[in-house]
PDB file of C-alpha atoms in Angstrom:
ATOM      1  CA  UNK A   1      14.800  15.503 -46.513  1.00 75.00           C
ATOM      2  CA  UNK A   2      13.026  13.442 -49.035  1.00 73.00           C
ATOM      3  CA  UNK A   3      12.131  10.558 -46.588  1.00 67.00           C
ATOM      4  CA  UNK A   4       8.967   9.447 -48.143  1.00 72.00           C
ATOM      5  CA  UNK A   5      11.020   8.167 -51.503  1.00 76.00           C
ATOM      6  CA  UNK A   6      12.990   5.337 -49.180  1.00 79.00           C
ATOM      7  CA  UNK A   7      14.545   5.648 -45.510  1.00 83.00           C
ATOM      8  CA  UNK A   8      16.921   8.154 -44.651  1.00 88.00           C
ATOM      9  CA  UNK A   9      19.078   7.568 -41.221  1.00 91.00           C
ATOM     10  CA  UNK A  10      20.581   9.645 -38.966  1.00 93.00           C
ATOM     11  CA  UNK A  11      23.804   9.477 -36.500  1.00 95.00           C
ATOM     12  CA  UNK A  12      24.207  10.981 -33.986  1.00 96.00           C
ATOM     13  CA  UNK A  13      25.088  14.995 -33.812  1.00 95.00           C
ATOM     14  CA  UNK A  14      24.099  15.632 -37.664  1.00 95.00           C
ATOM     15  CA  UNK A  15      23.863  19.283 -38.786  1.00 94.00           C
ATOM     16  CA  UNK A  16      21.904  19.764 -41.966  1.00 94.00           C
ATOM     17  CA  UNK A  17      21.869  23.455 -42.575  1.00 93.00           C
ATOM     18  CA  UNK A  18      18.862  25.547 -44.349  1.00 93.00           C
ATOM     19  CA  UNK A  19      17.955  25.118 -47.811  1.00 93.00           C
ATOM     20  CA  UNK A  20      20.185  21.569 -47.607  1.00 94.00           C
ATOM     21  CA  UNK A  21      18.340  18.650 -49.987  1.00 93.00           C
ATOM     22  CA  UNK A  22      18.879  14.723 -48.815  1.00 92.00           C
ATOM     23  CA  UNK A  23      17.389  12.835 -51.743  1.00 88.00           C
ATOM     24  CA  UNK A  24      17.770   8.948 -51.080  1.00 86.00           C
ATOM     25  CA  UNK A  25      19.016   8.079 -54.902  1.00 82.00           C
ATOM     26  CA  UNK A  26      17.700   5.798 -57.496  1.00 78.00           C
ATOM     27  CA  UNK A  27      18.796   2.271 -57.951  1.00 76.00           C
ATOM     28  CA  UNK A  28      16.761   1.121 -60.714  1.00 72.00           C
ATOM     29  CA  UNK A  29      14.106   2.629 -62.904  1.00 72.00           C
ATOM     30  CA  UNK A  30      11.423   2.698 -59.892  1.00 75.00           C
ATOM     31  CA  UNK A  31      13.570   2.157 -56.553  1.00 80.00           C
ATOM     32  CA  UNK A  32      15.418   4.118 -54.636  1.00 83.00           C
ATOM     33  CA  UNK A  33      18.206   3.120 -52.303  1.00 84.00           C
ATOM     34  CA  UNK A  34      18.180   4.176 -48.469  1.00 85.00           C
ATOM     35  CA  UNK A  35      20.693   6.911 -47.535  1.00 90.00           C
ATOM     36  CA  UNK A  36      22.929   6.475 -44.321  1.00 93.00           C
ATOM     37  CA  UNK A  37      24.915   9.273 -42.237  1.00 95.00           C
ATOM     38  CA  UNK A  38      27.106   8.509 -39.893  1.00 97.00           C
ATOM     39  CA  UNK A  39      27.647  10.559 -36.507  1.00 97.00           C
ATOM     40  CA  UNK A  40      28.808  13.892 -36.691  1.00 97.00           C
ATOM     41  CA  UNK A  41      27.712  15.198 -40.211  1.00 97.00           C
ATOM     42  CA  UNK A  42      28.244  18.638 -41.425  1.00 97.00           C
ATOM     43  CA  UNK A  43      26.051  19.653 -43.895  1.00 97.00           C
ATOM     44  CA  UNK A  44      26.190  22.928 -45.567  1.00 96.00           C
ATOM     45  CA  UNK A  45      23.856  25.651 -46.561  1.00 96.00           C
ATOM     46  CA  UNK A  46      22.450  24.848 -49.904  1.00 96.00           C
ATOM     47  CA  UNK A  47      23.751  21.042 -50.626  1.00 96.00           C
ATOM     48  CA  UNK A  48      22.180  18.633 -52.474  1.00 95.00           C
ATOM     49  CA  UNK A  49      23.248  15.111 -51.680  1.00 94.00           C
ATOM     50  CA  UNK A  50      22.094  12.290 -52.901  1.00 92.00           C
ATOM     51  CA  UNK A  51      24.836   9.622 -51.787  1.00 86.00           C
ATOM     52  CA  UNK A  52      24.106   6.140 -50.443  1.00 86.00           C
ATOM     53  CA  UNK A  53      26.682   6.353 -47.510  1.00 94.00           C
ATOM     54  CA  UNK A  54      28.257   9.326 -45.502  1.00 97.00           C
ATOM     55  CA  UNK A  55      30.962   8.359 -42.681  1.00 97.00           C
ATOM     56  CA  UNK A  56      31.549   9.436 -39.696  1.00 98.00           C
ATOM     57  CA  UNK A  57      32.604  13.462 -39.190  1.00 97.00           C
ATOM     58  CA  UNK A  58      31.927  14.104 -42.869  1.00 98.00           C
ATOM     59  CA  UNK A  59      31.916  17.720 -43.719  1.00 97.00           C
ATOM     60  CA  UNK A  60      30.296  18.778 -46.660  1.00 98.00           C
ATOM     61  CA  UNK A  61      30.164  22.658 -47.662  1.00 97.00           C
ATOM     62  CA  UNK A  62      28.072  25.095 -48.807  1.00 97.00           C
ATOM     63  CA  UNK A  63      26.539  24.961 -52.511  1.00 97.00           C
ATOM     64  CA  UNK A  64      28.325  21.282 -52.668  1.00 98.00           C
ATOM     65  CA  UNK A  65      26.408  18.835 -55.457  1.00 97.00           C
ATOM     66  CA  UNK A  66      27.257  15.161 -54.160  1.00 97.00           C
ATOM     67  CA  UNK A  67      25.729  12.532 -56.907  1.00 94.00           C
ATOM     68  CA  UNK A  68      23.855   9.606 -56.555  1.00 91.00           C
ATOM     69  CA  UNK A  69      25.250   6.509 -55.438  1.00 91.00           C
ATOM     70  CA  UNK A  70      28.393   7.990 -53.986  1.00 95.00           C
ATOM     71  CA  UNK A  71      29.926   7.171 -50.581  1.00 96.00           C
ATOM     72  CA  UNK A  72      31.414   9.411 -48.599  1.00 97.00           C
ATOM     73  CA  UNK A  73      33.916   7.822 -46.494  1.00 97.00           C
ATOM     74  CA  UNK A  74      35.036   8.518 -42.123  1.00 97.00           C
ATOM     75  CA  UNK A  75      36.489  11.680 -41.865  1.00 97.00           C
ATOM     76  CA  UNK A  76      36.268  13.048 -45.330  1.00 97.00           C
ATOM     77  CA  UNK A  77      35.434  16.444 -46.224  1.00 97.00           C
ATOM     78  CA  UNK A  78      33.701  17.897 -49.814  1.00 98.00           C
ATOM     79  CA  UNK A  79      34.810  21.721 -50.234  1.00 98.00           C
ATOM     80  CA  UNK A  80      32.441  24.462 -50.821  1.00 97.00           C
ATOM     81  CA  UNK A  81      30.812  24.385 -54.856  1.00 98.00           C
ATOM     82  CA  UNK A  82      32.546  20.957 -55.181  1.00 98.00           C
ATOM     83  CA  UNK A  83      30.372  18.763 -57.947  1.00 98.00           C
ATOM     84  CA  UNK A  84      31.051  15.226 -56.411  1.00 98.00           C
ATOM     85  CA  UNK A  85      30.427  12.811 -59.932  1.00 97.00           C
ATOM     86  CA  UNK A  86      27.755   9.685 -59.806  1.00 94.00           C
ATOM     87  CA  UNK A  87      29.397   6.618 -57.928  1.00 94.00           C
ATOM     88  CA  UNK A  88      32.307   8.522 -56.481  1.00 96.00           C
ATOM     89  CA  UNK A  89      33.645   7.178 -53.207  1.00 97.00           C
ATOM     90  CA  UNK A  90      35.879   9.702 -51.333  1.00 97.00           C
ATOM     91  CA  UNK A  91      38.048   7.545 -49.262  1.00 97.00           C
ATOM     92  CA  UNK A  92      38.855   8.785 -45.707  1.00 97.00           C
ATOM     93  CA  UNK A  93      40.573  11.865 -44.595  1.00 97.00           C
ATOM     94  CA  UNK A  94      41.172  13.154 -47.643  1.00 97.00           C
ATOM     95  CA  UNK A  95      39.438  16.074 -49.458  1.00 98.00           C
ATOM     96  CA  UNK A  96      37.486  17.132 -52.710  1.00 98.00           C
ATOM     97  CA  UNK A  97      36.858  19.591 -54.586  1.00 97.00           C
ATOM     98  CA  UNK A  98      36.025  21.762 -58.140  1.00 97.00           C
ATOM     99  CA  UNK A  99      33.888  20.525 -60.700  1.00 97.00           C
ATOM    100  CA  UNK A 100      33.891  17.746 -61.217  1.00 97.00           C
ATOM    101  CA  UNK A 101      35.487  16.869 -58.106  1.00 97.00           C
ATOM    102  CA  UNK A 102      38.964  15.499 -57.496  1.00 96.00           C
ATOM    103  CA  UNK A 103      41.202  14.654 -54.871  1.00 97.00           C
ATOM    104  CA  UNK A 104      42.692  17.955 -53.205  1.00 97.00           C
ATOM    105  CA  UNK A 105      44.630  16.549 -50.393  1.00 97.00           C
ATOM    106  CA  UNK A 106      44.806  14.442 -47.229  1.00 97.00           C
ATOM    107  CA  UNK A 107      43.557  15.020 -43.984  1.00 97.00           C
ATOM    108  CA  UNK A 108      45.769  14.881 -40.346  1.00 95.00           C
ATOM    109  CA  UNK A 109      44.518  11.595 -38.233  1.00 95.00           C
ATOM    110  CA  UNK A 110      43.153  14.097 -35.729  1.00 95.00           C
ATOM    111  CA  UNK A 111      40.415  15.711 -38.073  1.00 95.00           C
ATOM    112  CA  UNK A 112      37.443  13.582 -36.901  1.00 94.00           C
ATOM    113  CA  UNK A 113      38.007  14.296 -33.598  1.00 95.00           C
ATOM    114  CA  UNK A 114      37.312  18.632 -34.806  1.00 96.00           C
ATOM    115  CA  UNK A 115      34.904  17.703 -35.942  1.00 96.00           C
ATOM    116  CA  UNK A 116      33.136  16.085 -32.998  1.00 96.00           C
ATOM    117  CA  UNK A 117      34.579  18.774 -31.218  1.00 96.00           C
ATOM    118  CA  UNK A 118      32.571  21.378 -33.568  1.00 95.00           C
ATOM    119  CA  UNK A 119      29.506  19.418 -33.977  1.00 94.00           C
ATOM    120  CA  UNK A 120      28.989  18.463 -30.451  1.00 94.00           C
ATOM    121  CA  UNK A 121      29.708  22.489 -29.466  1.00 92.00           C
ATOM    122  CA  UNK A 122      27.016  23.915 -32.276  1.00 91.00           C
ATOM    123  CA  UNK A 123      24.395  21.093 -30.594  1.00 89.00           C
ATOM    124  CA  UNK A 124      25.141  22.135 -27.645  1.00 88.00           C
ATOM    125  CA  UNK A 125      24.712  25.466 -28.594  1.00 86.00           C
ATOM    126  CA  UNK A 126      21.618  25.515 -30.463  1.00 78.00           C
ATOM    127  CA  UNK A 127      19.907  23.192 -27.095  1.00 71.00           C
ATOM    128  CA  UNK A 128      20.767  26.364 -24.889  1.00 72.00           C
ATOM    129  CA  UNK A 129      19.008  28.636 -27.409  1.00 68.00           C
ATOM    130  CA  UNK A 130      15.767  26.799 -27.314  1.00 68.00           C
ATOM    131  CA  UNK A 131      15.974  26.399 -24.070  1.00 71.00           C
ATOM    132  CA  UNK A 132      16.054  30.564 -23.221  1.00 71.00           C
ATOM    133  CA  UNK A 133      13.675  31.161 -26.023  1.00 66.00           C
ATOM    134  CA  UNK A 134      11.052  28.770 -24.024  1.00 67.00           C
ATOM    135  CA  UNK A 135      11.569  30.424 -20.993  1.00 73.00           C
ATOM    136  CA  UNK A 136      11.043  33.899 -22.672  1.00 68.00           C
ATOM    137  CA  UNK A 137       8.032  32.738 -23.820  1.00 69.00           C
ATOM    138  CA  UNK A 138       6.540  31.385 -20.989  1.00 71.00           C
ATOM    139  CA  UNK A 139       6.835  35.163 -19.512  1.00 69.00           C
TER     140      UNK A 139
END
């Protein structure tokens, strides 16, 4: 997360996987523009993403290039190796992919709420790890 180039905030049950990069992008020749996610993020294994805006329940897969300036609309969803161009904006429920990337399809109307459901679960998830992990150490 490249927070020291310009602000970089967070909703609410965000995954960023390992080996993700969040690079706030440029907007002129010296400033950068703050980068936003909404609640419920998915963000895969090896991504670099430097968009100004991500939604709410955005999934973005593994090895996925997003470009600067682009906004990633509620609901949306970037497939794995997608190459999302400079200045794209993926409008809701619908879905990208291939290089460069293109519209694949739409999304049903009850996709955000998956992905809630799977974001909420892996939180959840991961909190009861640390949690037994603590305790095992404290032994």
């Amino acid at each position: 997360l490249r927070g020291d180039l310009e602000n970089i905030n967070l909703g609410k049950f965000c995954i960023i996987e390992e080996r993700a990069v969040l690079r706030p992008p440029l907007k002129s020749a010296s400033r950068y523009c703050p980068m936003t996610l909404g609640d419920h993020v998915y963000i895969g294994t090896d991504v670099i993403l430097e968009a100004v805006t991500i939604g709410n329940c955005v999934v973005v897969g593994r090895n996925a290039v997003v470009g600067k300036r682009c906004v990633l609309r509620d609901g949306c969803r970037v497939l794995r190796d997608a190459v999302v161009p400079n200045d794209t904006v993926v409008p809701p429920l619908c879905v990208f992919g291939g290089n460069p990337a293109m519209f694949v399809e739409y999304l049903p109307d009850d996709i955000p709420s998956e992905v809630k459901a799977f974001t909420i679960s892996y939180y959840n998830s991961f909190v009861k790890a640390s949690r037994k992990a603590k305790e095992v150490a404290a032994k």
